[in-house]
mmCIF file with all atom_site columns, C-alpha atoms in Angstrom:
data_model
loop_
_atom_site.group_PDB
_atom_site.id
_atom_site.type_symbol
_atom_site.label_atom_id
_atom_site.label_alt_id
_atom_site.label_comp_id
_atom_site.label_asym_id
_atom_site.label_entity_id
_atom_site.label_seq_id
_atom_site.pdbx_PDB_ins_code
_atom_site.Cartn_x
_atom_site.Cartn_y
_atom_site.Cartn_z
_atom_site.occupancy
_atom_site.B_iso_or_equiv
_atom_site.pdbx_formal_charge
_atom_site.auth_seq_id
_atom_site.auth_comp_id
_atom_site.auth_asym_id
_atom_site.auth_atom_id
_atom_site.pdbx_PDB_model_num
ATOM 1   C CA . UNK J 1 1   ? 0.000   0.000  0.000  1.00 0.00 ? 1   UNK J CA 1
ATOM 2   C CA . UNK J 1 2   ? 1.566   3.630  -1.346 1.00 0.00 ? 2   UNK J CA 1
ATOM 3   C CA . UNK J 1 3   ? 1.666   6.414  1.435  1.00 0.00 ? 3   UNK J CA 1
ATOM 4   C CA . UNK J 1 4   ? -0.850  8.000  -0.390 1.00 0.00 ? 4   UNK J CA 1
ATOM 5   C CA . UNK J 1 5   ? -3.208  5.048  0.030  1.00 0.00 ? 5   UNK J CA 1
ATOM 6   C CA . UNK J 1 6   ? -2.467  4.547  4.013  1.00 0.00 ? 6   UNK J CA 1
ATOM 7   C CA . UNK J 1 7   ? -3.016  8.533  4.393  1.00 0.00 ? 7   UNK J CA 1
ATOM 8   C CA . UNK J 1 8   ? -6.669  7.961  2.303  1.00 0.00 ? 8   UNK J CA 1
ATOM 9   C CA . UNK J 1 9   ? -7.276  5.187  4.888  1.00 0.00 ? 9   UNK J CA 1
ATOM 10  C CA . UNK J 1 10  ? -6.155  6.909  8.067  1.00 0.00 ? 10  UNK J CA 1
ATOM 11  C CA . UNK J 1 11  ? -8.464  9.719  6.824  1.00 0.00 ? 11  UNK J CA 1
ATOM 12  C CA . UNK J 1 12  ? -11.543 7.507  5.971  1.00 0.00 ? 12  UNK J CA 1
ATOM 13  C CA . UNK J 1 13  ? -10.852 5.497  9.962  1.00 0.00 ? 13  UNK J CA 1
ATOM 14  C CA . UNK J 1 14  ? -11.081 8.746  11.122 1.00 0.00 ? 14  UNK J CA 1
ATOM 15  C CA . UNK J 1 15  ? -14.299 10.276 9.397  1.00 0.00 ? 15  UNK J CA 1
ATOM 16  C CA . UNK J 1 16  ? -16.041 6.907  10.653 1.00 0.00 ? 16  UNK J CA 1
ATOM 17  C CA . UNK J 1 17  ? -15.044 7.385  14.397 1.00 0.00 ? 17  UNK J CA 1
ATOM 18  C CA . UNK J 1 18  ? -15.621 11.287 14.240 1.00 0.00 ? 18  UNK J CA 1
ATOM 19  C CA . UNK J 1 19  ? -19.128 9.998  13.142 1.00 0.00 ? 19  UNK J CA 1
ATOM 20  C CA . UNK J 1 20  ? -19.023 7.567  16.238 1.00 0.00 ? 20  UNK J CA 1
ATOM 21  C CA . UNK J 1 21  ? -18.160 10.433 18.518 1.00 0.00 ? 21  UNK J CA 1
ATOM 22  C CA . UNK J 1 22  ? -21.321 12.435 17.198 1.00 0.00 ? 22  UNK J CA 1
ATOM 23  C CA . UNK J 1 23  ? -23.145 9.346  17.675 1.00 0.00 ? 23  UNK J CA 1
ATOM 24  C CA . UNK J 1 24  ? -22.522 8.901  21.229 1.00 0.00 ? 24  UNK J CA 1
ATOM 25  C CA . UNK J 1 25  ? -22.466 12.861 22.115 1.00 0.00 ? 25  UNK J CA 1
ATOM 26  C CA . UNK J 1 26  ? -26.145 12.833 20.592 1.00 0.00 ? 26  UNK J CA 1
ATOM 27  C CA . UNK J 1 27  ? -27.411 9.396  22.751 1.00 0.00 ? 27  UNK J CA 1
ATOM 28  C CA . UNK J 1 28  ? -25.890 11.102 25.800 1.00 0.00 ? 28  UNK J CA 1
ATOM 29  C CA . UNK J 1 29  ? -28.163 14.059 24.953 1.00 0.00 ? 29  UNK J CA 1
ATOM 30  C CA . UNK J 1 30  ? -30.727 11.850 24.601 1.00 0.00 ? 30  UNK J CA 1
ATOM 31  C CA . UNK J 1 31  ? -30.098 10.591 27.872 1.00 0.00 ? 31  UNK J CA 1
ATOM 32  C CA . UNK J 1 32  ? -29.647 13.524 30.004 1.00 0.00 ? 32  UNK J CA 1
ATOM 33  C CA . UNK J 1 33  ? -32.741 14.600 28.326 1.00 0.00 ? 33  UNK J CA 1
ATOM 34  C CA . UNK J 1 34  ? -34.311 11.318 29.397 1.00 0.00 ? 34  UNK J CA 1
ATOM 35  C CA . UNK J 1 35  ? -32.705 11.950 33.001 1.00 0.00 ? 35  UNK J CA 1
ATOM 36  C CA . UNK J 1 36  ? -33.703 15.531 33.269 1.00 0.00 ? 36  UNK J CA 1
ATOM 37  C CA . UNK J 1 37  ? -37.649 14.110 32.651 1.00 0.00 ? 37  UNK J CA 1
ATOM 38  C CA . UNK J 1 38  ? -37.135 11.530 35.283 1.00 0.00 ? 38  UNK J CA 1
ATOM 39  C CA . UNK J 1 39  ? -36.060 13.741 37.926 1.00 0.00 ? 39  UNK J CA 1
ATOM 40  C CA . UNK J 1 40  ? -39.077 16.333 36.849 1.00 0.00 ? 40  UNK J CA 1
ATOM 41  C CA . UNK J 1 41  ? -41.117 13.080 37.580 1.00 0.00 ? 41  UNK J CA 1
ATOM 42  C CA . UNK J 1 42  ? -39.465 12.440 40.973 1.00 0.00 ? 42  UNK J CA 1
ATOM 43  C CA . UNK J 1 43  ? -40.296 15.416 41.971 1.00 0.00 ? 43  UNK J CA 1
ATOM 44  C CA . UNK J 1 44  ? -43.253 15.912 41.243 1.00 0.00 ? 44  UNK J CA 1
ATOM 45  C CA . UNK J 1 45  ? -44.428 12.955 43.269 1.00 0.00 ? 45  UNK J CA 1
ATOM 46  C CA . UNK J 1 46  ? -42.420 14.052 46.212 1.00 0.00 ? 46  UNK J CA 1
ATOM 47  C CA . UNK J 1 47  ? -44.324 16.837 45.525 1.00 0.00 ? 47  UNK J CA 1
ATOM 48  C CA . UNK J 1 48  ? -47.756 15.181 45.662 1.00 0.00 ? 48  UNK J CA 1
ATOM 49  C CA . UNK J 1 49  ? -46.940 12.604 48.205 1.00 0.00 ? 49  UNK J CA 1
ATOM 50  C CA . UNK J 1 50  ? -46.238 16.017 50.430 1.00 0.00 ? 50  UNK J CA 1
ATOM 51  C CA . UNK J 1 51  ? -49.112 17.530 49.994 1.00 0.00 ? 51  UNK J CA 1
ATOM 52  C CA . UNK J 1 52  ? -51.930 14.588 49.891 1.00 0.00 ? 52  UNK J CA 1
ATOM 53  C CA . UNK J 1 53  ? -49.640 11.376 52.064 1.00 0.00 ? 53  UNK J CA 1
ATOM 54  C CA . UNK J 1 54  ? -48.086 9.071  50.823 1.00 0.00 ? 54  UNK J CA 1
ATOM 55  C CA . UNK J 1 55  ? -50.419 6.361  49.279 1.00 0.00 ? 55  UNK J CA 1
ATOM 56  C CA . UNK J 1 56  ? -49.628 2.806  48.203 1.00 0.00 ? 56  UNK J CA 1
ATOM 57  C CA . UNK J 1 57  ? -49.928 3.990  44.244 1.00 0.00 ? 57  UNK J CA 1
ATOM 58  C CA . UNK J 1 58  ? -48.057 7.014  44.576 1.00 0.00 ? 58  UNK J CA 1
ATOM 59  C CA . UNK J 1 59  ? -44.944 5.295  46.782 1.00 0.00 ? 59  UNK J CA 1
ATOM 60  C CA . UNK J 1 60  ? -45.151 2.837  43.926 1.00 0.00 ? 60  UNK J CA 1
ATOM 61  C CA . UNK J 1 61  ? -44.654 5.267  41.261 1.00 0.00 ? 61  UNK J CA 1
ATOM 62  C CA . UNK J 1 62  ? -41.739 6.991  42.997 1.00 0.00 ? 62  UNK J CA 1
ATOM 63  C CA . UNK J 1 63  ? -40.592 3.731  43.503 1.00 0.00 ? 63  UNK J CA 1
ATOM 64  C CA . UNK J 1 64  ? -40.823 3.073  40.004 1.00 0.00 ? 64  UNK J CA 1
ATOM 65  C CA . UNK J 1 65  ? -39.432 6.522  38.869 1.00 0.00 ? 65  UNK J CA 1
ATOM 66  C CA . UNK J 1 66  ? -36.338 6.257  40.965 1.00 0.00 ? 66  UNK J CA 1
ATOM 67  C CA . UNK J 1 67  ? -35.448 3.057  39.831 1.00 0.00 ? 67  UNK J CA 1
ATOM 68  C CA . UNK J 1 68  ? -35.818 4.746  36.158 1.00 0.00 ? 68  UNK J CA 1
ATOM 69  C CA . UNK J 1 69  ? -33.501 7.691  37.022 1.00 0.00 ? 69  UNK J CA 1
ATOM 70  C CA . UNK J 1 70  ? -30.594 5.379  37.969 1.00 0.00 ? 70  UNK J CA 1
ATOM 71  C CA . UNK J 1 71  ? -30.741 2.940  35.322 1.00 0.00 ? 71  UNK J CA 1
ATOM 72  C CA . UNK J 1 72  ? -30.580 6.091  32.840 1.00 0.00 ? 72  UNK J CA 1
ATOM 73  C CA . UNK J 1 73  ? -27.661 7.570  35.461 1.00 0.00 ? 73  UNK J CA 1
ATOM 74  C CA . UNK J 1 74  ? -25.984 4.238  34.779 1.00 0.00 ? 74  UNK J CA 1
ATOM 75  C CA . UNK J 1 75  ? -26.557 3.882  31.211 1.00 0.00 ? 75  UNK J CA 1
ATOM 76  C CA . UNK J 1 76  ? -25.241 7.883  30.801 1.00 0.00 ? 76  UNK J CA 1
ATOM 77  C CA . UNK J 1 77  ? -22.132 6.601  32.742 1.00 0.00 ? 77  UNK J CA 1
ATOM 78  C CA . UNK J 1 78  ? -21.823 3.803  30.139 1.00 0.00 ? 78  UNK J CA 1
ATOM 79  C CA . UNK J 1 79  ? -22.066 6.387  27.255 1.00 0.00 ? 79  UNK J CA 1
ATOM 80  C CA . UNK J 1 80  ? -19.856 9.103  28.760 1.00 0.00 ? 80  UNK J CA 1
ATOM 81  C CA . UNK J 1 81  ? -16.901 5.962  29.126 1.00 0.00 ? 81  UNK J CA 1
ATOM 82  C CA . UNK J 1 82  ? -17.749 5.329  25.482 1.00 0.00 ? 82  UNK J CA 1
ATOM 83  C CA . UNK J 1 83  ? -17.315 8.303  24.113 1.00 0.00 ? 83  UNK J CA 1
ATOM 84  C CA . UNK J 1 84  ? -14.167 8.892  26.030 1.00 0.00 ? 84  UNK J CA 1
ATOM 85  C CA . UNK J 1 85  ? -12.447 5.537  24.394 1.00 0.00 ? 85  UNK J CA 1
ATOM 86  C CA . UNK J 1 86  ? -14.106 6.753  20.899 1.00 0.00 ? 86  UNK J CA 1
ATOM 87  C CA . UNK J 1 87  ? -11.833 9.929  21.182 1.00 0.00 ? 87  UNK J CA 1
ATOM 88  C CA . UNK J 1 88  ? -8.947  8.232  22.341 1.00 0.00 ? 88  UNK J CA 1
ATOM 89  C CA . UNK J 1 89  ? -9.321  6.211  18.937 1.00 0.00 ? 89  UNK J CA 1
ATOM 90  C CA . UNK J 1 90  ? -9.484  9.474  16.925 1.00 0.00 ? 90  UNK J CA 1
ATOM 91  C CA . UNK J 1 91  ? -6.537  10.816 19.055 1.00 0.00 ? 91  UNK J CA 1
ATOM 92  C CA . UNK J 1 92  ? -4.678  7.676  17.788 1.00 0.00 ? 92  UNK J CA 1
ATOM 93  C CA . UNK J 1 93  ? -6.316  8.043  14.076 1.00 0.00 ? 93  UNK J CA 1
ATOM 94  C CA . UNK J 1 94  ? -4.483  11.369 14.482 1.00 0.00 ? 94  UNK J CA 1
ATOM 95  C CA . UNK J 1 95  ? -1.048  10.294 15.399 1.00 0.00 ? 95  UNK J CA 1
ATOM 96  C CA . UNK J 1 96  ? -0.637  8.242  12.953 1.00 0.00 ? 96  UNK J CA 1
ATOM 97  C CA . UNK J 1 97  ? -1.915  10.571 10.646 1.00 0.00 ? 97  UNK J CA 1
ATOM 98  C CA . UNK J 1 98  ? 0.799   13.298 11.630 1.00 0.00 ? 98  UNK J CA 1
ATOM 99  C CA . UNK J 1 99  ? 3.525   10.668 11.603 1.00 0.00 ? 99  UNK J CA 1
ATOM 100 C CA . UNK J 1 100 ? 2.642   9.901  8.043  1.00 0.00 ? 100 UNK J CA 1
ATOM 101 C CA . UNK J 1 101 ? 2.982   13.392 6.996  1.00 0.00 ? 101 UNK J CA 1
ATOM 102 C CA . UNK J 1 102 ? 5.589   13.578 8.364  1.00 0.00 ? 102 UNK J CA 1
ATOM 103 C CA . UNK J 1 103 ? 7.495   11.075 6.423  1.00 0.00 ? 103 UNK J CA 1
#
């Protein structure tokens, strides 16, 4: 493979993990989005539990809406850790690339 070819290559690897990068930045929107609803919800019921008791369907729901809120806390953990090893790959992508030019 001509240097020419490698450099085309290095550049095409790292238009594909730039687009993984965008990927994963927009899910973790998503997400915090997602979170930022959850934790309205929470709220809210804390809310309504305070004002009118707490009763067996609206414990539940909190319940239910707190369990929500960490699984989304624990899947924006597992995004954030992804998109941290996706720009370590374009960080290598662009190593290479500036060792090739410079040869």
């Amino acid at each position: 493979m001509g240097q020419t070819d490698r450099h085309d290559t290095l550049l095409v690897r790292r238009l594909a993990l730039v687009a993984n990068v965008s990927a994963l930045t927009a899910e973790a929107l998503r997400l915090n989005q997602k979170r930022a609803g959850i934790g309205m919800d929470v709220l809210r019921l804390e809310l309504e539990i305070g004002r009118n008791g707490a009763s067996a369907q609206l414990v539940q729901d909190l319940h239910e809406a707190e369990e929500s809120a960490e699984a989304i806390r624990s899947a924006c953990a597992a995004c954030e850790e992804r998109i941290v090893a996706a720009e370590g790959d374009v960080e290598d992508v662009d190593r290479t690339l500036a060792a090739t030019d410079g040869n």
